mmCIF file of C-alpha atoms in Angstrom:
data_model
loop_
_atom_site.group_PDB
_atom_site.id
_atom_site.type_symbol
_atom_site.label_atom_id
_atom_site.label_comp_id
_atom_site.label_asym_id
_atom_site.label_seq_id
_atom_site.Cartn_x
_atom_site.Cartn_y
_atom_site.Cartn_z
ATOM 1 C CA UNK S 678 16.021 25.084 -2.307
ATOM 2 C CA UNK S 679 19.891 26.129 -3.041
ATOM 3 C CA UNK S 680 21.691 26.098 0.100
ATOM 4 C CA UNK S 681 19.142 24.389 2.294
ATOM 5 C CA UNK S 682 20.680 21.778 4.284
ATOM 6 C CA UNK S 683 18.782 18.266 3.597
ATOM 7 C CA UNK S 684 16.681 16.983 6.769
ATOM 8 C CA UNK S 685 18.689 13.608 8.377
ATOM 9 C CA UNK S 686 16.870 10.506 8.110
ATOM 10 C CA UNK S 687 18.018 7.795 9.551
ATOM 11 C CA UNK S 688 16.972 4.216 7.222
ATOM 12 C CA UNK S 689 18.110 2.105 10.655
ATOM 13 C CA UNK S 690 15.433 2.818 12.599
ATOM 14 C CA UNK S 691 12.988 0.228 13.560
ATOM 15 C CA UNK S 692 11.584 -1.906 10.769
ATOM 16 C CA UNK S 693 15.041 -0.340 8.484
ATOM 17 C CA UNK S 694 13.381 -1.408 5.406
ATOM 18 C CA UNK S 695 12.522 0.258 2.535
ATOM 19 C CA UNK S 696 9.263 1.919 3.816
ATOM 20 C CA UNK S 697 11.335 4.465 5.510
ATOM 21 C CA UNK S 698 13.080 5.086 2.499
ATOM 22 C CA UNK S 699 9.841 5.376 0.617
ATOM 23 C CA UNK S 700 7.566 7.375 3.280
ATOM 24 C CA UNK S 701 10.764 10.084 3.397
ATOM 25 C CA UNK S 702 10.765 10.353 -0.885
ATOM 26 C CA UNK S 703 6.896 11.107 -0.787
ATOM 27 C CA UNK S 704 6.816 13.657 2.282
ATOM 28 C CA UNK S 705 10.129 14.902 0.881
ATOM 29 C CA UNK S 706 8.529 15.774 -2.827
ATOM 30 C CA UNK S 707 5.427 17.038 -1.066
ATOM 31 C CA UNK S 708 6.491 19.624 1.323
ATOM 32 C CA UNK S 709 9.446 20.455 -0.488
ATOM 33 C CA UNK S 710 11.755 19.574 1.879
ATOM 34 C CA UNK S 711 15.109 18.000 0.951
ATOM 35 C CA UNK S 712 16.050 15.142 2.493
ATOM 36 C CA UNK S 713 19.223 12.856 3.322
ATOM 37 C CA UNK S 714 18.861 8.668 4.173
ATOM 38 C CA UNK S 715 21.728 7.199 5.373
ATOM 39 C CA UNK S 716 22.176 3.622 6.424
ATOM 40 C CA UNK S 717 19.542 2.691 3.682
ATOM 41 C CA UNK S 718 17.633 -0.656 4.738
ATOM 42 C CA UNK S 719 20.296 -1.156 7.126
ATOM 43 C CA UNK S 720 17.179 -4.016 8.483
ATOM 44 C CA UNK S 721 17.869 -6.328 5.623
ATOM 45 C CA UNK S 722 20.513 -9.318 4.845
ATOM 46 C CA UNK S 723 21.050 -7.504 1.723
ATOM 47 C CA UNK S 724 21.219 -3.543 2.700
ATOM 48 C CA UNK S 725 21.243 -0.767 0.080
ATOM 49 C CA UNK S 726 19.136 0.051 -2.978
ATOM 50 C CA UNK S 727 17.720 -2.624 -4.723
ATOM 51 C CA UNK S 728 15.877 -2.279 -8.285
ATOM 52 C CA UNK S 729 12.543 -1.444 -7.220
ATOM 53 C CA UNK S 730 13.636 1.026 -4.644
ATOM 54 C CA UNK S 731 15.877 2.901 -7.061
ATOM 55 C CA UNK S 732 12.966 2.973 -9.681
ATOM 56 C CA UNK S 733 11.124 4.692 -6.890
ATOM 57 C CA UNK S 734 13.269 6.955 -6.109
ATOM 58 C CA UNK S 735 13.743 8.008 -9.716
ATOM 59 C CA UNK S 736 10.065 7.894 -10.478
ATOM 60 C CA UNK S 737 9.547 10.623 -7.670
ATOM 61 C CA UNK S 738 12.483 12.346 -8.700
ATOM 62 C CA UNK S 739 11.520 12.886 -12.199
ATOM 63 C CA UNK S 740 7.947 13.705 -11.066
ATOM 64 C CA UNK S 741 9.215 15.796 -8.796
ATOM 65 C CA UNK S 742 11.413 17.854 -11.297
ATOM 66 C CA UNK S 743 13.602 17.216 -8.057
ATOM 67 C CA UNK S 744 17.716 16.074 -8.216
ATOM 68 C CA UNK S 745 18.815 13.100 -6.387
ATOM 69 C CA UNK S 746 22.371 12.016 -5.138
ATOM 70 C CA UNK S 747 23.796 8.716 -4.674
ATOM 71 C CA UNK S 748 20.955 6.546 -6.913
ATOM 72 C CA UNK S 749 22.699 3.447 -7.567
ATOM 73 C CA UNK S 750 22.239 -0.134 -7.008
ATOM 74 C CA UNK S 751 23.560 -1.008 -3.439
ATOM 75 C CA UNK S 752 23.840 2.836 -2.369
ATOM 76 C CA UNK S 753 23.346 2.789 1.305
ATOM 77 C CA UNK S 754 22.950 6.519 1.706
ATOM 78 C CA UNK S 755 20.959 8.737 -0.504
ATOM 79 C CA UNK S 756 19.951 12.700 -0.695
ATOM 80 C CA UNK S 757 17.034 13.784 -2.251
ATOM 81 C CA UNK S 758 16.436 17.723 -3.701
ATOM 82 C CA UNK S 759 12.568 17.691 -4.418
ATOM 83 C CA UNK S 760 11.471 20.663 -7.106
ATOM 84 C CA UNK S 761 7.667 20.796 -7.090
ATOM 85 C CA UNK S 762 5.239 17.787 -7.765
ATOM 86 C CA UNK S 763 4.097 18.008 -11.630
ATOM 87 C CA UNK S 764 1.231 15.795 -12.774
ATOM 88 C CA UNK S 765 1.612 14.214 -16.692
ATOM 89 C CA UNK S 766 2.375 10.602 -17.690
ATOM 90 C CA UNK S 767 4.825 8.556 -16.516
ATOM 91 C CA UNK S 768 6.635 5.313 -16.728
ATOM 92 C CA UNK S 769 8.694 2.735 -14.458
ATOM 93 C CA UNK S 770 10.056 -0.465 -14.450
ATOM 94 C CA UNK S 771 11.979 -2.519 -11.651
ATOM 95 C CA UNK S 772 13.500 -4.932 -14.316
ATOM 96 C CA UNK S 773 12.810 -7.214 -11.796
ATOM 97 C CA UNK S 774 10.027 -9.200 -9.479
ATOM 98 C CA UNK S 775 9.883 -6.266 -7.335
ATOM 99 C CA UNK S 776 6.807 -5.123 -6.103
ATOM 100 C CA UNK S 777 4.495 -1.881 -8.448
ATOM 101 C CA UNK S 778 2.658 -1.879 -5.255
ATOM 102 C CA UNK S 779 5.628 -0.862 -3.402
ATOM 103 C CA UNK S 780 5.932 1.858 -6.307
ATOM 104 C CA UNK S 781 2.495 3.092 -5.437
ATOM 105 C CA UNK S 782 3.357 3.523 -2.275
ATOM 106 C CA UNK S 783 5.863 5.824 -2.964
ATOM 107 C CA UNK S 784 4.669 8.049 -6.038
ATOM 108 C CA UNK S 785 0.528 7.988 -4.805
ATOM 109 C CA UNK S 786 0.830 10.695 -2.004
ATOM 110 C CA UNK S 787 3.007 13.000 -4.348
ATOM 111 C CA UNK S 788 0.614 12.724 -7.078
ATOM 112 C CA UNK S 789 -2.185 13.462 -4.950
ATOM 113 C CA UNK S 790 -0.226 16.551 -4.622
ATOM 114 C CA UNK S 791 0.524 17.231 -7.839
ATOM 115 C CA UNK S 792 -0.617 20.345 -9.944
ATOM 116 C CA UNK S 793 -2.454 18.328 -12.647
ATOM 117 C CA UNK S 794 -3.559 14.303 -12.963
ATOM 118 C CA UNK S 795 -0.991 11.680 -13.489
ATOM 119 C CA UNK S 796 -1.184 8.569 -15.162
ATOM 120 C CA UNK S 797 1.679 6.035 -14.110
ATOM 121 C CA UNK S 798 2.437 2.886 -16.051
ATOM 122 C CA UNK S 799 4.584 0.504 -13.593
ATOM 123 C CA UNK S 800 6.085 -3.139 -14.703
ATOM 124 C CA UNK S 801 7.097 -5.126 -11.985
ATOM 125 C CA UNK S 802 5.633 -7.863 -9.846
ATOM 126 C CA UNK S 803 2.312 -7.433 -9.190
ATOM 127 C CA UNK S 804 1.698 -10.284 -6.931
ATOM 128 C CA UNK S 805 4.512 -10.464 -4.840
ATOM 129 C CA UNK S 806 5.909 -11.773 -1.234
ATOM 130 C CA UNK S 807 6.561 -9.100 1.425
ATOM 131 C CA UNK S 808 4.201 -6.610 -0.401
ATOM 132 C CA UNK S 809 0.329 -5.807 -0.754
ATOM 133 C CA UNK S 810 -0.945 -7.653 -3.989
ATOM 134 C CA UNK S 811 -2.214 -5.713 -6.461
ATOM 135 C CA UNK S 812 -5.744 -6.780 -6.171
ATOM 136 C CA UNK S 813 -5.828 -5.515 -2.555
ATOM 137 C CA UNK S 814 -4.564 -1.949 -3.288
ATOM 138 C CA UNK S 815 -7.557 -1.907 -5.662
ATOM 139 C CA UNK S 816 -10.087 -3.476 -3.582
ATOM 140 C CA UNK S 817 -8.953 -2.381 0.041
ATOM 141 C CA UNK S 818 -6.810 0.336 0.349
ATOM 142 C CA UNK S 819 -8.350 2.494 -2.305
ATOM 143 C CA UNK S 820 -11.481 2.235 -0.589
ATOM 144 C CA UNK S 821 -9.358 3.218 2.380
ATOM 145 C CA UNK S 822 -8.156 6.467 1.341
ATOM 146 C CA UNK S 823 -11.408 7.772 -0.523
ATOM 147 C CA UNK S 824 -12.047 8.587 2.821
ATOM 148 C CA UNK S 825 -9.545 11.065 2.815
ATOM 149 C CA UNK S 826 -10.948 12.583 -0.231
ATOM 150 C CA UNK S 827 -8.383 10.910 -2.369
ATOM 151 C CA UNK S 828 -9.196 9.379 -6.019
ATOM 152 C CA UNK S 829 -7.765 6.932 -7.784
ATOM 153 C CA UNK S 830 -7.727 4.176 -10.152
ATOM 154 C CA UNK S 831 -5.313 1.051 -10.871
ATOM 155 C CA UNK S 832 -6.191 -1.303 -13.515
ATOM 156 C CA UNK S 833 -3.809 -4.897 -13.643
ATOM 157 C CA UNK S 834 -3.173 -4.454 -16.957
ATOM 158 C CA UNK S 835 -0.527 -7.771 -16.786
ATOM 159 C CA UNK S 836 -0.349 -9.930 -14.031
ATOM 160 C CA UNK S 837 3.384 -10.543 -13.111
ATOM 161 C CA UNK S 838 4.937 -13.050 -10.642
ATOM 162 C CA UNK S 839 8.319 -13.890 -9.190
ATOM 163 C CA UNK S 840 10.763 -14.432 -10.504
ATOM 164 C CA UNK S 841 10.179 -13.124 -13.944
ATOM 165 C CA UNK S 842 8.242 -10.056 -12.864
ATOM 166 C CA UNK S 843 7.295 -8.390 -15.901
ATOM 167 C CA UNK S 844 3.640 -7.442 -14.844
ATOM 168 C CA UNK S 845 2.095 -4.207 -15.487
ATOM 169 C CA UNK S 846 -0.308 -1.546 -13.780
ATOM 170 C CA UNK S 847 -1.464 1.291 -14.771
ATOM 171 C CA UNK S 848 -2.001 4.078 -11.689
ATOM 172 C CA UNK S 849 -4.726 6.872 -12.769
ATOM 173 C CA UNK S 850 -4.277 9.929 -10.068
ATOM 174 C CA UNK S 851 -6.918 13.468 -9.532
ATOM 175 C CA UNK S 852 -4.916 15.459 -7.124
ATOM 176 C CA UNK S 853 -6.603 16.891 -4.253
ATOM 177 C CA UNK S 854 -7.230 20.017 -5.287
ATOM 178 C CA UNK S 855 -7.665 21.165 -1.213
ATOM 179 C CA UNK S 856 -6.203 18.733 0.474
ATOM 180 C CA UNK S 857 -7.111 15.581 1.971
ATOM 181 C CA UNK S 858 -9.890 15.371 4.534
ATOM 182 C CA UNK S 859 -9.226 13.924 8.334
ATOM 183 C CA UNK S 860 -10.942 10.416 8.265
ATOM 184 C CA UNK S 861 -12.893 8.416 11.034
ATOM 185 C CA UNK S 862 -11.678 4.777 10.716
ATOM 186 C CA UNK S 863 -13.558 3.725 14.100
ATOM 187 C CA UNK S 864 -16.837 2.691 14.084
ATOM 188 C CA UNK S 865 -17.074 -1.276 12.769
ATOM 189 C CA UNK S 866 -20.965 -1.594 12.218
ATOM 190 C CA UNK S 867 -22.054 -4.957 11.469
ATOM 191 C CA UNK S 868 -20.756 -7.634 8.615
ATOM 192 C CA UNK S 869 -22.483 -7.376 5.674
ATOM 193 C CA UNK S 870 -20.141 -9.338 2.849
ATOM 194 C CA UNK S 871 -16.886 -11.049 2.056
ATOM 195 C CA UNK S 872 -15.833 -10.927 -1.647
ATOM 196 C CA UNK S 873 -12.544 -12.244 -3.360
ATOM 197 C CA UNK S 874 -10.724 -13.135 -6.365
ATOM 198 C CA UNK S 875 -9.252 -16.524 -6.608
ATOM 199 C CA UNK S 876 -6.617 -16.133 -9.446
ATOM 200 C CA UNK S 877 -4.095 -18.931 -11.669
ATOM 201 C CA UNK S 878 -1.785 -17.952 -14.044
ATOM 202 C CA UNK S 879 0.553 -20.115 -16.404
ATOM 203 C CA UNK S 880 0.431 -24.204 -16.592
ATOM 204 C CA UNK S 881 -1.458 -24.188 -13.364
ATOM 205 C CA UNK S 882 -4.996 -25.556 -13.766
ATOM 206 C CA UNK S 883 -8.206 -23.748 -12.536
ATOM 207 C CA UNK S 884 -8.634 -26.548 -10.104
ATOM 208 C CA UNK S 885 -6.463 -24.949 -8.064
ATOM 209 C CA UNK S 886 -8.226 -21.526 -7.665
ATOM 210 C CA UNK S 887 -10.855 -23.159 -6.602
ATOM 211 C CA UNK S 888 -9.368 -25.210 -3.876
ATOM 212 C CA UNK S 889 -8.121 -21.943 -2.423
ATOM 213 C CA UNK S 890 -11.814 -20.285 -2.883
ATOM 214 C CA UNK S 891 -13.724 -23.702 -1.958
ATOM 215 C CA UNK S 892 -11.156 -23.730 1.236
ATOM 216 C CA UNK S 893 -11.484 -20.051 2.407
ATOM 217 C CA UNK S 894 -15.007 -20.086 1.988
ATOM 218 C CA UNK S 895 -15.834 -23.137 4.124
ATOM 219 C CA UNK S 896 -13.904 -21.817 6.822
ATOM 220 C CA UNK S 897 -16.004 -18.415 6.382
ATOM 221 C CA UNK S 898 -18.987 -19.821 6.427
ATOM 222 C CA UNK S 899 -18.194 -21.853 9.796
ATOM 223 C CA UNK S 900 -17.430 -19.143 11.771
ATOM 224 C CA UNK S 901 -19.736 -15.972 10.288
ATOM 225 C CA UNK S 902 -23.464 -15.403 9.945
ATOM 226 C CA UNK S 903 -25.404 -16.597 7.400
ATOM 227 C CA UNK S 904 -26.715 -13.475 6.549
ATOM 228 C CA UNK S 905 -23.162 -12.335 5.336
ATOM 229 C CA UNK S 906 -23.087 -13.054 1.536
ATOM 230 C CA UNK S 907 -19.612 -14.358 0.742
ATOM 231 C CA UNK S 908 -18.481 -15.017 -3.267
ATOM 232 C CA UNK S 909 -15.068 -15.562 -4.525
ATOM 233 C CA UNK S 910 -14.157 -15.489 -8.108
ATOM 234 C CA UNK S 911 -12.227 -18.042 -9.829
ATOM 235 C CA UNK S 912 -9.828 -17.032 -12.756
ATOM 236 C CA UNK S 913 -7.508 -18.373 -14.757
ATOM 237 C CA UNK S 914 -5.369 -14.994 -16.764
ATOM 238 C CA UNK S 915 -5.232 -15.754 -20.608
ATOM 239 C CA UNK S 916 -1.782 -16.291 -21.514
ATOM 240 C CA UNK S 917 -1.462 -12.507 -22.972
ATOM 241 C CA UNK S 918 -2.627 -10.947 -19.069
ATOM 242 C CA UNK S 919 0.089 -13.191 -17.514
ATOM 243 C CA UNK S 920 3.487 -13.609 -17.349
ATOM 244 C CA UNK S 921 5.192 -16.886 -15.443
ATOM 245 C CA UNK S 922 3.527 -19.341 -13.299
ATOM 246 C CA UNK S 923 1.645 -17.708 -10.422
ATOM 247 C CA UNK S 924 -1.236 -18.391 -8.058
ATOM 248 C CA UNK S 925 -3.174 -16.404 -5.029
ATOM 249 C CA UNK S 926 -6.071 -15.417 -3.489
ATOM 250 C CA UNK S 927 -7.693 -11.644 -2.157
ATOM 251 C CA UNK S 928 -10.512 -11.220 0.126
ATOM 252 C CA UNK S 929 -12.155 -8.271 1.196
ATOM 253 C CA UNK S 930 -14.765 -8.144 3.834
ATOM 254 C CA UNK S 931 -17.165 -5.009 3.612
ATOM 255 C CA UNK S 932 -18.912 -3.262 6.960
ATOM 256 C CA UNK S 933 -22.649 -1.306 7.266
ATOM 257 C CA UNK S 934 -20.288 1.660 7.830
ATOM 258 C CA UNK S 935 -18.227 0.903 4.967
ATOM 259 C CA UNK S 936 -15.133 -0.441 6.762
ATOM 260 C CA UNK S 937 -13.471 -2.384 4.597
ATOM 261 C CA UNK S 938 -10.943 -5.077 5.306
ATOM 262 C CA UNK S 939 -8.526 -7.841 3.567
ATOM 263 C CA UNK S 940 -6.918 -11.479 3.879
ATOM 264 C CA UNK S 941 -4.688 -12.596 1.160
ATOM 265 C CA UNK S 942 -2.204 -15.511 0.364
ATOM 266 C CA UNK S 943 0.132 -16.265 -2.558
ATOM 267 C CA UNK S 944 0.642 -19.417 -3.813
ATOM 268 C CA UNK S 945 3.457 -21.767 -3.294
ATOM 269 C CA UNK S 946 4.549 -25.016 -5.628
ATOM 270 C CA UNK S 947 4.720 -27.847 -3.084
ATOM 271 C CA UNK S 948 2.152 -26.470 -1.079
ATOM 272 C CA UNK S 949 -1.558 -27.380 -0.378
ATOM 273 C CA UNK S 950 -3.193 -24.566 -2.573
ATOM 274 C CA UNK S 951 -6.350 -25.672 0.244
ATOM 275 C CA UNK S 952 -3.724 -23.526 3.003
ATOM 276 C CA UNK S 953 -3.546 -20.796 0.853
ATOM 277 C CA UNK S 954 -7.037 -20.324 0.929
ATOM 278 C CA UNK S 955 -7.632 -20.645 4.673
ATOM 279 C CA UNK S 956 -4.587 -18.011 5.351
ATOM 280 C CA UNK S 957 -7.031 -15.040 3.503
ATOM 281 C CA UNK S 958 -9.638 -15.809 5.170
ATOM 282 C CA UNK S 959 -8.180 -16.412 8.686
ATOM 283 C CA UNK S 960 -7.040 -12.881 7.986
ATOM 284 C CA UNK S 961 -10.169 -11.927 7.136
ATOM 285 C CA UNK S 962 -11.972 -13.531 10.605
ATOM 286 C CA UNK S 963 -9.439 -12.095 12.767
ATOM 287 C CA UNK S 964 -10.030 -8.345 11.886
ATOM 288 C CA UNK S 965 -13.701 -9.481 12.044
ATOM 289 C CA UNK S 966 -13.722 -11.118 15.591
ATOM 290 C CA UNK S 967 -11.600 -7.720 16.551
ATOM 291 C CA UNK S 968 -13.973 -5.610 14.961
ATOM 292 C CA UNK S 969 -10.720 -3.658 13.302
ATOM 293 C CA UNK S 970 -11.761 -0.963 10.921
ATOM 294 C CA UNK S 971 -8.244 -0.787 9.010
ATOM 295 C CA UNK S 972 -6.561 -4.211 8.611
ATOM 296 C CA UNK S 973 -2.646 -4.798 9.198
ATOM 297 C CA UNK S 974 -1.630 -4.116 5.529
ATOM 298 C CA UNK S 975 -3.296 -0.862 5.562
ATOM 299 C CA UNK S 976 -2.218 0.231 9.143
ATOM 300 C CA UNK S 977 1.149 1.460 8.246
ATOM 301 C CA UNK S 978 -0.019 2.830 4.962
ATOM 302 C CA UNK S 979 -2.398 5.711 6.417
ATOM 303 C CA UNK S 980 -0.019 6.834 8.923
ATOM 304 C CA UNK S 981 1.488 8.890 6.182
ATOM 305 C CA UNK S 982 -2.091 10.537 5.079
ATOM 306 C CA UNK S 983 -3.288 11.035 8.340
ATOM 307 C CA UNK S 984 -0.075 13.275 9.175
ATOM 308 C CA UNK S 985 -0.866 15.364 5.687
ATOM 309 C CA UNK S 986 -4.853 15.337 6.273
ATOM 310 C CA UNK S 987 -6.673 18.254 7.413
ATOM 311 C CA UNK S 988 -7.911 17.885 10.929
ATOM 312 C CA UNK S 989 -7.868 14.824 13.264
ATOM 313 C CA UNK S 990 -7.838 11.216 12.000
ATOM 314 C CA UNK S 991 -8.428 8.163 14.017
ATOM 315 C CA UNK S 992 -8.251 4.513 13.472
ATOM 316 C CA UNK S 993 -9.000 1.546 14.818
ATOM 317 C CA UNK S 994 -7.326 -1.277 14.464
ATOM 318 C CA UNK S 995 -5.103 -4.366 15.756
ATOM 319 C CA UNK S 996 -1.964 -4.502 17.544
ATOM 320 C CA UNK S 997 0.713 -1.868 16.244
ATOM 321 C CA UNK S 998 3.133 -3.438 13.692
ATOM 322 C CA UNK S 999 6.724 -2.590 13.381
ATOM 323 C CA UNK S 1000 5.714 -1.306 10.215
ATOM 324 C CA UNK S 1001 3.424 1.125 11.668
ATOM 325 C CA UNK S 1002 5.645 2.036 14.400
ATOM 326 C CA UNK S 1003 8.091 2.682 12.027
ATOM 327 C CA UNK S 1004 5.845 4.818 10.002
ATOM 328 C CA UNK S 1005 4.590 7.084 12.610
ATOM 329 C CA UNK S 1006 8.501 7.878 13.368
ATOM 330 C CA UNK S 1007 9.133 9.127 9.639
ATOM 331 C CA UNK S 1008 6.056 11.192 9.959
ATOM 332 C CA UNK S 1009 6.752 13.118 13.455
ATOM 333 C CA UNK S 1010 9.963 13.253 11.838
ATOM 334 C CA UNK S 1011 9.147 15.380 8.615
ATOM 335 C CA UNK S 1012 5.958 16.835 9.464
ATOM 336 C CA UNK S 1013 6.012 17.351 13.304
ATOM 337 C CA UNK S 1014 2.933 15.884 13.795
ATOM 338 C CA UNK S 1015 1.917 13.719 17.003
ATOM 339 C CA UNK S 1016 0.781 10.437 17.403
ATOM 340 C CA UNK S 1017 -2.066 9.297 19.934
ATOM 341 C CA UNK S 1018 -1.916 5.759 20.665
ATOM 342 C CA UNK S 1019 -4.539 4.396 23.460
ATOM 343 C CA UNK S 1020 -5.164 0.813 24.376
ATOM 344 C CA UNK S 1021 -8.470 -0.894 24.308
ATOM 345 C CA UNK S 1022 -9.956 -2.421 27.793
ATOM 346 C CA UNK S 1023 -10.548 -6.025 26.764
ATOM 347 C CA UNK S 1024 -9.315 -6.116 23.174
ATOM 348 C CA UNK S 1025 -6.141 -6.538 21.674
ATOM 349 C CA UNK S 1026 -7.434 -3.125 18.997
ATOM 350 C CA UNK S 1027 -6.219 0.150 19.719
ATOM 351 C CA UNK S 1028 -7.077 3.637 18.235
ATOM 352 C CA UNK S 1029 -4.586 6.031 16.477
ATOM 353 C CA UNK S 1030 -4.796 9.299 16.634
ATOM 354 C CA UNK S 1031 -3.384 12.567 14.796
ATOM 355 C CA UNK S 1032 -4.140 16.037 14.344
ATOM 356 C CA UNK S 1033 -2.431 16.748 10.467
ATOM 357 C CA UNK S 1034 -0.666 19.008 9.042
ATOM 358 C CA UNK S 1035 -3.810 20.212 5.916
ATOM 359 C CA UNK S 1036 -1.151 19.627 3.606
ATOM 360 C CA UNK S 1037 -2.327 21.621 0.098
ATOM 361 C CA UNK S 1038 -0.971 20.964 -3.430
ATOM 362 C CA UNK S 1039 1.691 23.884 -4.707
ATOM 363 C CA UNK S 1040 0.067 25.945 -6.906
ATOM 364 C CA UNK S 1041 0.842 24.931 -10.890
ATOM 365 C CA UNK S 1042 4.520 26.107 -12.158
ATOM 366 C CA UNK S 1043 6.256 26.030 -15.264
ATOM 367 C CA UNK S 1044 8.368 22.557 -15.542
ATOM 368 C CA UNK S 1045 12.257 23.591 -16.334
#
């Protein structure tokens, strides 16, 4: 796209994190549509790239066959020159703690868009603060987005944990050969289980996973049915599936209609591993009591595939986060879509709608 002047995206808005940066790279890549970020997580003490968003950015880029401008560490404005998305294997790592979930983020939608499968290998931190663990993107949000049509696998292949990061996932991609499908995130059904993995990692003991599992599961069992089956895993990673000293817990709660939603909590040295547990499953019993169909960690992540769906999507779920907020901004922005937004009488839910764009992968092209 010689000459084309790069769409203006501004990386202050709202939340001014890194998901603007990262929504913008994917919808870039997809539609082909070059793109400039300036005041790059302007939102942040520390503002700029960090590792993990400039291995994003270069993992699109290279999947992209794109060209990008102003990659370095502590770049606050970047512009990105997308080529066309080609599937094939691929390989990424922060260097750091920083999340591979956060990598996902960026790279799924474009592969889903690609002209072949992809197969990503991504070291980071798998279990990280300020980021969807691993285990939920497999458990939760995958679920999720079948619903779109989309399919995926992600295998931990490594656990990883601050500081030392060092983990490692491996990201298996089909594209959608026509596009994804509107989905109907509304209807809640009725409870039918709550499953989890209590993990350890390093010198900790599995005593402790089971304090968080023996802690979120009494408070489950207090406040749901006792029809709803709950079982949590306990696991302690062998030495060679774990690197550094790391603890946490997943839940995901399952619907009749197939709803599926999570609670999670990382460990903490110093803290009552018996908190941890109750955390995920407060989670879990809030989105339960609301009768949400998408949870708060995958709120702002479908935003992006309702906009490139075919047809109209709605969800329902809790009060808007910034994050979501945020992300329906990038997408009006780069795909003109709209955003419905209407309040529930006597609940704190509301339900999103948007009529998308039927986004369709580029038809296969020789790489340069």
């Amino acid at each position: 796209m010689a000459g084309v002047t790069p769409l203006l995206v501004d990386g202050s808005y709202l939340e001014g994190g890194g998901q603007i940066l990262r929504m913008a790279l994917s919808l870039s890549a997809i539609q082909e549509l070059p793109i400039s970020v300036n005041k790059v997580r302007a939102g942040r003490s520390n503002p700029g790239l960090r590792p993990q968003h400039l291995t994003g950015l270069q993992l699109v880029r290279d999947a992209s066959c794109g060209k990008l401008e102003g990659g370095q560490i502590g770049s606050c404005e970047i512009s990105f020159f997308p080529g066309f998305m080609a599937g094939g294997r691929y390989k990424a790592d922060t260097q750091t703690a920083g999340s591979v979930t956060l990598l996902v983020q960026s790279v799924l939608p474009c592969a889903l868009f690609a002209d072949s499968p992809s197969s990503y290998i991504l070291r980071g931190g798998t279990n990280a603060e300020f980021a969807p663990q691993a285990d939920y993107t497999i458990e939760v949000f995958r679920h999720n987005m079948s619903w779109f049509g989309a399919d995926f696998r992600m295998y931990i292949q490594t656990r990883g944990f601050y500081p030392q990061g060092q983990g490692e996932v491996l990201l298996e991609v089909k594209p959608a050969v026509n596009g994804l499908k509107a989905a109907d995130f509304t209807e809640f059904g009725e409870l039918w289980s709550v499953h989890g993995i209590s993990y350890v990692a390093g010198v900790l003991p599995i005593k402790v996973a089971h304090i968080m599992a023996a802690a979120a599961k009494a408070m489950l069992q207090e406040k749901l049915s006792r029809d709803v089956r709950i079982h949590i895993e306990c696991v302690k990673e062998y030495p060679a599936k774990a690197v550094g000293v790391g603890s946490g817990i997943v839940l995901w709660a399952t619907t009749s209609t197939g709803c599926v939603l999570g609670g999670s909590a990382l460990g903490k040295k110093g803290r009552n591993s018996e908190l941890d547990g109750r955390k995920a499953a407060e989670e879990i019993l809030a989105n339960v009591e609301r009768k949400a169909c998408i949870d708060q960690y995958s709120q702002d992540q479908v935003i992006l595939y309702m906009a490139l769906a075919k047809g109209r999507s709605s969800i329902r779920t809790g009060p808007l986060t910034k994050h979501t907020e945020t992300a329906m901004w990038v997408a009006t922005l780069m795909t003109k879509v709209e955003f419905k937004v209407t309040k529930e009488e006597g609940s704190d839910c509301v339900i999103v709608e948007c009529d998308g764009i039927g986004a369709v992968p580029s038809p296969p092209r020789k790489h340069q």
